[in-house]
PDB file of C-alpha atoms in Angstrom:
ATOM      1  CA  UNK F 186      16.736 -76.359  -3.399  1.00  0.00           C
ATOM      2  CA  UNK F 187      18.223 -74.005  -1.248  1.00  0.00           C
ATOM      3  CA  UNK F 188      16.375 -73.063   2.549  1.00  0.00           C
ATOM      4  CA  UNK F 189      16.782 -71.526   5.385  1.00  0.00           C
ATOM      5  CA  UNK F 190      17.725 -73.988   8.260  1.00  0.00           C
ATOM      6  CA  UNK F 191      16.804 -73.438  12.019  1.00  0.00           C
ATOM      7  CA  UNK F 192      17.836 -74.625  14.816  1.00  0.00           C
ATOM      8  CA  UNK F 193      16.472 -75.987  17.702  1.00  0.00           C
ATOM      9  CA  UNK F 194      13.088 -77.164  16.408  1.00  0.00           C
ATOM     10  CA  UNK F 195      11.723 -77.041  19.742  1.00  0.00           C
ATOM     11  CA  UNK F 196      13.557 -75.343  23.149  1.00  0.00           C
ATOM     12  CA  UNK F 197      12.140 -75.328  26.582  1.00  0.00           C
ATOM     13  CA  UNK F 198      13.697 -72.578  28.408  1.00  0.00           C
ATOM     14  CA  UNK F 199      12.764 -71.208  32.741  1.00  0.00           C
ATOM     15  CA  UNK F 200      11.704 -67.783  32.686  1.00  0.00           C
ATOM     16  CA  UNK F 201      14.450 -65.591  33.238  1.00  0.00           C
ATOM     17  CA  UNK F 202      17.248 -67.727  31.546  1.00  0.00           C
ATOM     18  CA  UNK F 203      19.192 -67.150  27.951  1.00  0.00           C
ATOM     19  CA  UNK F 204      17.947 -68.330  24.834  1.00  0.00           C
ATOM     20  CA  UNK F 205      20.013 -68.279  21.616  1.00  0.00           C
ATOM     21  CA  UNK F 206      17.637 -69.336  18.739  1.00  0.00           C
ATOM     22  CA  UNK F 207      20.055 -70.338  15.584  1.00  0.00           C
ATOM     23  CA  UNK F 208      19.674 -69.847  11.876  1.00  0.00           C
ATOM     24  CA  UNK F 209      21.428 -70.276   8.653  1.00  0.00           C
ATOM     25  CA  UNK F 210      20.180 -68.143   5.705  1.00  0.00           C
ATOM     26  CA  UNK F 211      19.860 -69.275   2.101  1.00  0.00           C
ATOM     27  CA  UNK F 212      23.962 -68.962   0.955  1.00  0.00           C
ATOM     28  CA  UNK F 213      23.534 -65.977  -1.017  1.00  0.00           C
ATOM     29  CA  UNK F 214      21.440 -63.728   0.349  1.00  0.00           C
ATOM     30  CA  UNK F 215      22.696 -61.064   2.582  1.00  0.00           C
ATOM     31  CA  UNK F 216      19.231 -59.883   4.131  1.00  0.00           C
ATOM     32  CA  UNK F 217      17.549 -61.404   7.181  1.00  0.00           C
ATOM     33  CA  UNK F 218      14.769 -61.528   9.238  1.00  0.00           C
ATOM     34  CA  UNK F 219      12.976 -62.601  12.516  1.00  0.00           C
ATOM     35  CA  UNK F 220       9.486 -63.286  12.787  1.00  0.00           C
ATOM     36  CA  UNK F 221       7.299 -64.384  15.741  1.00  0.00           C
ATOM     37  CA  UNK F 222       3.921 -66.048  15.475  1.00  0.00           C
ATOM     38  CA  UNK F 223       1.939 -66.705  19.186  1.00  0.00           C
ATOM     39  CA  UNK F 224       0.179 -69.726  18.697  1.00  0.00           C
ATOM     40  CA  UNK F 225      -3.016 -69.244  16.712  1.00  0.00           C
ATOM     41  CA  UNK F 226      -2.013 -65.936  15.869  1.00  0.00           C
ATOM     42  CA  UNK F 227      -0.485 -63.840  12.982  1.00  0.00           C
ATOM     43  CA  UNK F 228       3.068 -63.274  12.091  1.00  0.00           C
ATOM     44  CA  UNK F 229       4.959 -61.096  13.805  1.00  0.00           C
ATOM     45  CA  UNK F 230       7.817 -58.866  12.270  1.00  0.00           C
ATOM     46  CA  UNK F 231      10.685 -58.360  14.732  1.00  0.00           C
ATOM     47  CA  UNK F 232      14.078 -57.292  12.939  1.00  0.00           C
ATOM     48  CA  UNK F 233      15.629 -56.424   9.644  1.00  0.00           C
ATOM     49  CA  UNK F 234      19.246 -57.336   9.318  1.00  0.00           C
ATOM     50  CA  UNK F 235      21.888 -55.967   6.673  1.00  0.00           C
ATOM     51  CA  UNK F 236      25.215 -55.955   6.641  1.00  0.00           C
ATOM     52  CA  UNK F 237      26.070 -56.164  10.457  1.00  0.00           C
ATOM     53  CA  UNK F 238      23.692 -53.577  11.386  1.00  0.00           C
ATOM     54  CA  UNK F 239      19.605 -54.044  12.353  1.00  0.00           C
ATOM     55  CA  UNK F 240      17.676 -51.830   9.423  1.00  0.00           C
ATOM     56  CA  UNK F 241      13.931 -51.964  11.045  1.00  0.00           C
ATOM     57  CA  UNK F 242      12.951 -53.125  14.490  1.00  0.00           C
ATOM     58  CA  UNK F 243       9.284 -53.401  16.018  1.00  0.00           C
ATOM     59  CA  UNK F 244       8.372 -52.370  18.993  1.00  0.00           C
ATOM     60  CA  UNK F 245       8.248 -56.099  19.810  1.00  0.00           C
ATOM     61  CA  UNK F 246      12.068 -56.188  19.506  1.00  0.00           C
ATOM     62  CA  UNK F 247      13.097 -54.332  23.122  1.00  0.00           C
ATOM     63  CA  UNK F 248      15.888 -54.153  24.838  1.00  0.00           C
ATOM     64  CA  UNK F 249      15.996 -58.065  25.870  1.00  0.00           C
ATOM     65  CA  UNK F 250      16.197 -59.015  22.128  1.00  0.00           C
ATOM     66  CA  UNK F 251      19.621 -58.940  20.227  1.00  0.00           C
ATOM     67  CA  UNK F 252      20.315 -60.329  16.856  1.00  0.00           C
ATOM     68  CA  UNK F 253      24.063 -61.374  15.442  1.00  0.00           C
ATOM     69  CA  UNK F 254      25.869 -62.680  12.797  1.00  0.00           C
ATOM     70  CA  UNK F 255      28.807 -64.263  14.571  1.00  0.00           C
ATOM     71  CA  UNK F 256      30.477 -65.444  11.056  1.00  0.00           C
ATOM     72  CA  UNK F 257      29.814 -65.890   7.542  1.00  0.00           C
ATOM     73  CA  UNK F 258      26.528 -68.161   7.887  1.00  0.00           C
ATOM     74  CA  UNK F 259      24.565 -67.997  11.022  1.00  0.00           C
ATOM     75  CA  UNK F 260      22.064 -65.317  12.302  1.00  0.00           C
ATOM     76  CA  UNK F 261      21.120 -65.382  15.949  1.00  0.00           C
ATOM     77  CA  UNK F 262      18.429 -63.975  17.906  1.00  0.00           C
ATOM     78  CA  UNK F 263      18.910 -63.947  21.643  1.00  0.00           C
ATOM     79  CA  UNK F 264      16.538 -63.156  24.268  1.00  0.00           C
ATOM     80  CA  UNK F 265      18.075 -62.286  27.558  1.00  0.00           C
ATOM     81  CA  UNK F 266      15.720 -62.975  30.129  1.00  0.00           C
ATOM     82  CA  UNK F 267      12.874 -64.841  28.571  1.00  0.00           C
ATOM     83  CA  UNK F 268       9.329 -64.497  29.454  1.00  0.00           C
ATOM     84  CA  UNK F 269       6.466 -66.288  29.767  1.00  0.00           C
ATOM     85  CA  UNK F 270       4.993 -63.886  26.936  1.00  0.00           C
ATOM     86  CA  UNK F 271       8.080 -65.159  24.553  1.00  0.00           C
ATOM     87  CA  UNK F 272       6.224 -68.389  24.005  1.00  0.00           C
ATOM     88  CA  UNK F 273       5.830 -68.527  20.477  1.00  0.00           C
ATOM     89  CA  UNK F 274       7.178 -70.216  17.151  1.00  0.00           C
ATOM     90  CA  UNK F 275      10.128 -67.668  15.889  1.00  0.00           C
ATOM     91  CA  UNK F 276      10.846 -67.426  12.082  1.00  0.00           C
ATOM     92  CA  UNK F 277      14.292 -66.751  10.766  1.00  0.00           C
ATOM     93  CA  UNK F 278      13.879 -65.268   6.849  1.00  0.00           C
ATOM     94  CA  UNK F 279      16.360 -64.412   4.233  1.00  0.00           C
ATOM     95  CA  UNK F 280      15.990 -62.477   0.905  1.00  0.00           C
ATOM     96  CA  UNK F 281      18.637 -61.186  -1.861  1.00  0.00           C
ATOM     97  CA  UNK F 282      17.324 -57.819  -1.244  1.00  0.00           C
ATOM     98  CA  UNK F 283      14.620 -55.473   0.904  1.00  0.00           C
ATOM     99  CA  UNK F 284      13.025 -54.642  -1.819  1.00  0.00           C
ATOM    100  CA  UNK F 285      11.650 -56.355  -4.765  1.00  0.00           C
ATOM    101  CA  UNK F 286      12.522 -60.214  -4.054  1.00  0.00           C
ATOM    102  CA  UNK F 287      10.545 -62.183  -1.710  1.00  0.00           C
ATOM    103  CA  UNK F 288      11.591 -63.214   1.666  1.00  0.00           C
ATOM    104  CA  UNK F 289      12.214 -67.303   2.171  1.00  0.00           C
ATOM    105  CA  UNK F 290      11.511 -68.681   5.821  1.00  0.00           C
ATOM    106  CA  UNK F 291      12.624 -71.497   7.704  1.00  0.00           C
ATOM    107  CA  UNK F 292      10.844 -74.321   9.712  1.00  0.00           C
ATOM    108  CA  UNK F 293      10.508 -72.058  12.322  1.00  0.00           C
ATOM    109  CA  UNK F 294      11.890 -72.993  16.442  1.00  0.00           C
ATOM    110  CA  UNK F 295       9.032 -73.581  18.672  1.00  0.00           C
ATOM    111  CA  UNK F 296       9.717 -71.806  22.207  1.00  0.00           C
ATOM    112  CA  UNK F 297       8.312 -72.745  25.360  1.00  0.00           C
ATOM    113  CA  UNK F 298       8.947 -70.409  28.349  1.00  0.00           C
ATOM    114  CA  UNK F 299       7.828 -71.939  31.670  1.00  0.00           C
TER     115      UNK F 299
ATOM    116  CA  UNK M 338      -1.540 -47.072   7.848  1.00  0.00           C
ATOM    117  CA  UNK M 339      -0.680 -50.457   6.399  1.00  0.00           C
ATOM    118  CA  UNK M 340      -2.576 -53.129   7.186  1.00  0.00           C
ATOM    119  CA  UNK M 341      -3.679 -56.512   5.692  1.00  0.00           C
ATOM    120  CA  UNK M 342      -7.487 -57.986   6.499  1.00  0.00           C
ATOM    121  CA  UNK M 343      -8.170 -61.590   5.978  1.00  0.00           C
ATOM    122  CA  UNK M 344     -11.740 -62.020   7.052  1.00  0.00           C
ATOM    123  CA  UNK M 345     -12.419 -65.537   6.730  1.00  0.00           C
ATOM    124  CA  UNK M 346     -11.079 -67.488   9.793  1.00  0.00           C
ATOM    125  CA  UNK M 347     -11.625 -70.807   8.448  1.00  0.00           C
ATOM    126  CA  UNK M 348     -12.610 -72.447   5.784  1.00  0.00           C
ATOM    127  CA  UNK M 349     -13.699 -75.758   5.342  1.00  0.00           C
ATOM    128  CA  UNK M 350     -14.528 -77.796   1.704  1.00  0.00           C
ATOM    129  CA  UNK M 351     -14.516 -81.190   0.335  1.00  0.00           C
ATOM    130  CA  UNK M 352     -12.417 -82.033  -1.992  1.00  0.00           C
ATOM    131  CA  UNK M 353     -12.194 -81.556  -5.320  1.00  0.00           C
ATOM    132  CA  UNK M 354     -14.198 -78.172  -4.471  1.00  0.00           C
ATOM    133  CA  UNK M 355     -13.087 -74.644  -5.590  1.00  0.00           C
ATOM    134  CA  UNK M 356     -12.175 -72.174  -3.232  1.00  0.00           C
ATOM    135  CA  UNK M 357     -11.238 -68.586  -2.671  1.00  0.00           C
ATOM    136  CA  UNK M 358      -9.372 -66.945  -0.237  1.00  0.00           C
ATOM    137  CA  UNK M 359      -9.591 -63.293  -0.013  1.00  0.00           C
ATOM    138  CA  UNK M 360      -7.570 -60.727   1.350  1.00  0.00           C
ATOM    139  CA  UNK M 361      -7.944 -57.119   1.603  1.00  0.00           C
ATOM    140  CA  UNK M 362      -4.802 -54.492   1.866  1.00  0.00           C
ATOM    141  CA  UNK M 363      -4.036 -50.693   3.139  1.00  0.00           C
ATOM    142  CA  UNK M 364      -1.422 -48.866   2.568  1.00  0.00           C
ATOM    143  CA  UNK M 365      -0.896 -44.911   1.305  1.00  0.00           C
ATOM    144  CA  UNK M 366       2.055 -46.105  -1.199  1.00  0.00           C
ATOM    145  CA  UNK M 367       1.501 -46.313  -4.932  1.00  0.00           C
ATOM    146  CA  UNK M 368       4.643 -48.742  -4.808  1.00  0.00           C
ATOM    147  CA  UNK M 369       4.371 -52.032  -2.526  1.00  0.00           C
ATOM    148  CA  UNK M 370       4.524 -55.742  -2.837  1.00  0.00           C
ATOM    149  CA  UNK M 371       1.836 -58.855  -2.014  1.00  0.00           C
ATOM    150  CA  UNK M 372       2.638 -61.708  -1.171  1.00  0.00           C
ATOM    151  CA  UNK M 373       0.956 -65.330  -0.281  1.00  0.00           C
ATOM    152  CA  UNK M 374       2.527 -67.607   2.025  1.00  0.00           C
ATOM    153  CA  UNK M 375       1.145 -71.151   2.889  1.00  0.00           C
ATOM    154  CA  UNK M 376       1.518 -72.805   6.234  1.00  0.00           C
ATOM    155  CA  UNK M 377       1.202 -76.519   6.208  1.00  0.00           C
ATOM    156  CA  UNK M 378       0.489 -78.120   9.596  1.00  0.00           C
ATOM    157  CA  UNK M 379       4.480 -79.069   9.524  1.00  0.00           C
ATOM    158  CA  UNK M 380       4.326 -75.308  10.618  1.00  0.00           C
ATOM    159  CA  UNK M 381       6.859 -74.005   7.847  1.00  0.00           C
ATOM    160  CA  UNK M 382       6.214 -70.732   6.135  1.00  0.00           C
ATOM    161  CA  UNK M 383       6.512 -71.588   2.209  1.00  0.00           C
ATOM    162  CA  UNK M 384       6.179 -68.956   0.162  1.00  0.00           C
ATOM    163  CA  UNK M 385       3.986 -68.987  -2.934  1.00  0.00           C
ATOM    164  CA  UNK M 386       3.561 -65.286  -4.727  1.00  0.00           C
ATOM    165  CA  UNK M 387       4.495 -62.388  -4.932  1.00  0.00           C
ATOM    166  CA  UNK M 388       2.762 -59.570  -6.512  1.00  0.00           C
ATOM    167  CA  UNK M 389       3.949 -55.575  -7.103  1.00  0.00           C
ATOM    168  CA  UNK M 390       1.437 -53.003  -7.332  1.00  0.00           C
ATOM    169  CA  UNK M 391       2.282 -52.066 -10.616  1.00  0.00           C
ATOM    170  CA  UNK M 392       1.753 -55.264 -12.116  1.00  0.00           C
ATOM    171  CA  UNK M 393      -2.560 -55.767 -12.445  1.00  0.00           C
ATOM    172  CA  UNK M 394      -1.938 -59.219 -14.257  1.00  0.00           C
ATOM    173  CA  UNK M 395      -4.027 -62.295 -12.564  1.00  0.00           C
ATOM    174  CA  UNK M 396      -1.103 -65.088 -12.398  1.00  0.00           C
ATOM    175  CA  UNK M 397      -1.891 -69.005 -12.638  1.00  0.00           C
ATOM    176  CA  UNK M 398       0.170 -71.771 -11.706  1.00  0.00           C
ATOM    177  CA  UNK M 399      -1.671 -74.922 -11.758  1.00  0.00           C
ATOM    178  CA  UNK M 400      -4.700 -75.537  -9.275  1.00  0.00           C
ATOM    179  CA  UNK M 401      -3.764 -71.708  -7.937  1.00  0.00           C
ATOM    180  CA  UNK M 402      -4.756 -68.720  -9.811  1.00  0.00           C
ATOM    181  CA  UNK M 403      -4.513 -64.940  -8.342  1.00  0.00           C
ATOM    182  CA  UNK M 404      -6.185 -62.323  -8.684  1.00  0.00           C
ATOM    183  CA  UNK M 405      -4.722 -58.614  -7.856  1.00  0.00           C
ATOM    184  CA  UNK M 406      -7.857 -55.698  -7.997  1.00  0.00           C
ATOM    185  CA  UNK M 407      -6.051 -52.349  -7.096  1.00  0.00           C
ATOM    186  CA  UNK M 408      -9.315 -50.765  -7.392  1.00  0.00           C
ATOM    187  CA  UNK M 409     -10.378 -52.825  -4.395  1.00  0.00           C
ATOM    188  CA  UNK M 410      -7.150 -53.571  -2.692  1.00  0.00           C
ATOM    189  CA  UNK M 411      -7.640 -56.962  -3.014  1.00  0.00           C
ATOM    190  CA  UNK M 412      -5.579 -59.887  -3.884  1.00  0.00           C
ATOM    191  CA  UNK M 413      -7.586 -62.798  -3.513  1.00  0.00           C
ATOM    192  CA  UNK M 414      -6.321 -66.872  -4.094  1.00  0.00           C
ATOM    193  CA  UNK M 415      -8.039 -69.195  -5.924  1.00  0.00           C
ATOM    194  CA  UNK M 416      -7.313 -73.249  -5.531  1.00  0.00           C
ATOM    195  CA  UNK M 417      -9.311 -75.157  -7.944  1.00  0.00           C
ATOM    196  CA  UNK M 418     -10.043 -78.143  -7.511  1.00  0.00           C
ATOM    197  CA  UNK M 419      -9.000 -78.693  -3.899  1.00  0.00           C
ATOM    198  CA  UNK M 420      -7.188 -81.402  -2.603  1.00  0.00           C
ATOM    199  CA  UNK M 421      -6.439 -82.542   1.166  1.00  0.00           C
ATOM    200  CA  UNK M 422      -2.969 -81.663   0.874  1.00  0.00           C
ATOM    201  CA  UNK M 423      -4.040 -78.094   0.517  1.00  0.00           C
ATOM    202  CA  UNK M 424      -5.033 -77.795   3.580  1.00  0.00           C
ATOM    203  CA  UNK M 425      -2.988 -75.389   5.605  1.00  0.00           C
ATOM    204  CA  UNK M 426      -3.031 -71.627   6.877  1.00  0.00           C
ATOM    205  CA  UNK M 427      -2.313 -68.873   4.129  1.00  0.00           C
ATOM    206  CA  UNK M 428      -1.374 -65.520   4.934  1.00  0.00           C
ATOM    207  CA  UNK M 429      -1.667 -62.766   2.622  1.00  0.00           C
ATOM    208  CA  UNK M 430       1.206 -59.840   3.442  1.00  0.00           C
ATOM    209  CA  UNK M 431       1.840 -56.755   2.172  1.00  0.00           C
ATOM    210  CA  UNK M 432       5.569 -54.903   1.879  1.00  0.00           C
ATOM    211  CA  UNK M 433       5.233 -51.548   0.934  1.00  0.00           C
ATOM    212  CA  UNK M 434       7.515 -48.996  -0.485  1.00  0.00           C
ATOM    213  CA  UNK M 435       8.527 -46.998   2.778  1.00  0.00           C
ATOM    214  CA  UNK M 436       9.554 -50.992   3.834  1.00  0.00           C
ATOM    215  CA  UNK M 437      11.750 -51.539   0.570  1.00  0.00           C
ATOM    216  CA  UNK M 438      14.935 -50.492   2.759  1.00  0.00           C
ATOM    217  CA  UNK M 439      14.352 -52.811   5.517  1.00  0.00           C
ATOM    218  CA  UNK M 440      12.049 -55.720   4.217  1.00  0.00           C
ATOM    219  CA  UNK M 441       9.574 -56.005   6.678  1.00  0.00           C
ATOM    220  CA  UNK M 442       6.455 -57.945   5.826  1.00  0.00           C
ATOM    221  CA  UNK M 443       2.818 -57.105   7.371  1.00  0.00           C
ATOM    222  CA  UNK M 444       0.955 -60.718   7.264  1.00  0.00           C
ATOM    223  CA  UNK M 445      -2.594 -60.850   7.803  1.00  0.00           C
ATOM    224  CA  UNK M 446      -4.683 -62.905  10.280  1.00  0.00           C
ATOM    225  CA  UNK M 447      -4.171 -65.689   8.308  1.00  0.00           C
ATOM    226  CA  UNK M 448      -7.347 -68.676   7.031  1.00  0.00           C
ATOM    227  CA  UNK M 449      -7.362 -71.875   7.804  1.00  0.00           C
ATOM    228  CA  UNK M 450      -8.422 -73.833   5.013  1.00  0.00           C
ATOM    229  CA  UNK M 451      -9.906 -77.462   5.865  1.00  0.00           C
ATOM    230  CA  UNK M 452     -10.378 -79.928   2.796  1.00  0.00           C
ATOM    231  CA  UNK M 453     -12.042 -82.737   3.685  1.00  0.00           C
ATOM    232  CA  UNK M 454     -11.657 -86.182   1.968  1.00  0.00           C
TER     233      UNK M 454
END
């Protein structure tokens, strides 16, 4: 069965560096997601994706956040500068469309700013 | 304003047990989508329904049975007969129509549901 693969599981970053969290979407589907969930907490949305442009973004999703799709399978979401506030397990999601179909999620990366 | 309320926090039963998690909605479109998503302790979202407004039936699939009141914005899940490997957080989220253009889900709290051996 077709999923959505993520990669790292788990990344332990400094405060202040880079992070580039990686994602492959389910083949076909050409709209994607990232979520955030704080430990213990709810899901998060961050950012709608469609064809090379970001459709939605939360108020979450500031200036330090920037999502890509650098070819014809990966999605990335990079954080500039991290904080210790980005701790949190980060979703990637795919669909076939915004509207009626449902959204499929990966494993999810775990990241731990210290 | 769109919201999704899942009151219990956790919930804890012994196996073989029925149980019923609720969730409530909000939201001022006559159009939107529900969905239930279960989150084993691997951590992985896995979806398991989804629901549009328009469409009152109760679904079953197995042990899980839904049930979709519009006249009480509620879409409540129902495992029967529980089993360990149920347990797991499950969110209830809602899309709704004004959403349909960029996807974006609104989860709820989520419930922890404990089944003990």
């Amino acid at each position: 069965e077709p999923e959505v693969t993520q990669t790292p599981s788990h990344q332990v970053t400094q405060m202040g560096q880079e992070v580039i969290l990686r994602c492959v979407p389910i083949s076909n589907h050409l709209y994607f997601y990232w979520y955030r969930q704080i430990l213990g907490q709810k899901v998060e949305f961050l950012v709608s994706f469609y064809n090379n442009e970001i459709s939605e973004k939360s108020e979450i999703f500031d200036d330090q956040f920037s999502v890509e799709r650098p070819d014809g399978s990966n999605f990335t979401l990079k954080i500039r500068s991290t904080k210790l506030e980005d701790s949190a397990m980060y979703f990637c999601a795919s669909s076939e469309n915004y509207s009626t179909r449902e959204a499929f999620f990966g494993q999810g990366t775990r990241l731990t700013v210290v | 304003a769109q919201k999704v309320t899942q009151a219990q926090t956790e919930i804890s039963v012994v196996e073989k047990e029925d149980v019923t998690l609720d969730c409530v909605y909000e939201t001022r479109d006559t159009t939107y989508y529900l969905f239930w998503y279960k989150q084993p302790p691997s951590g992985e979202l896995v979806f398991l329904i989804r629901r549009n407004s328009f469409d009152e039936q109760n679904e079953i699939s197995g042990r899980y049975s839904w049930n979709f009141q519009k006249s009480t914005s509620s879409f409540n899940f129902t495992i029967t007969a529980s089993q360990v490997v149920d347990s797991a957080v499950y969110f209830c989220a809602l899309k709704h129509y004004r959403s349909s253009n960029t996807g974006k889900l609104i989860f709820g709290q989520g419930t922890t549901l404990q089944v003990k051996p």
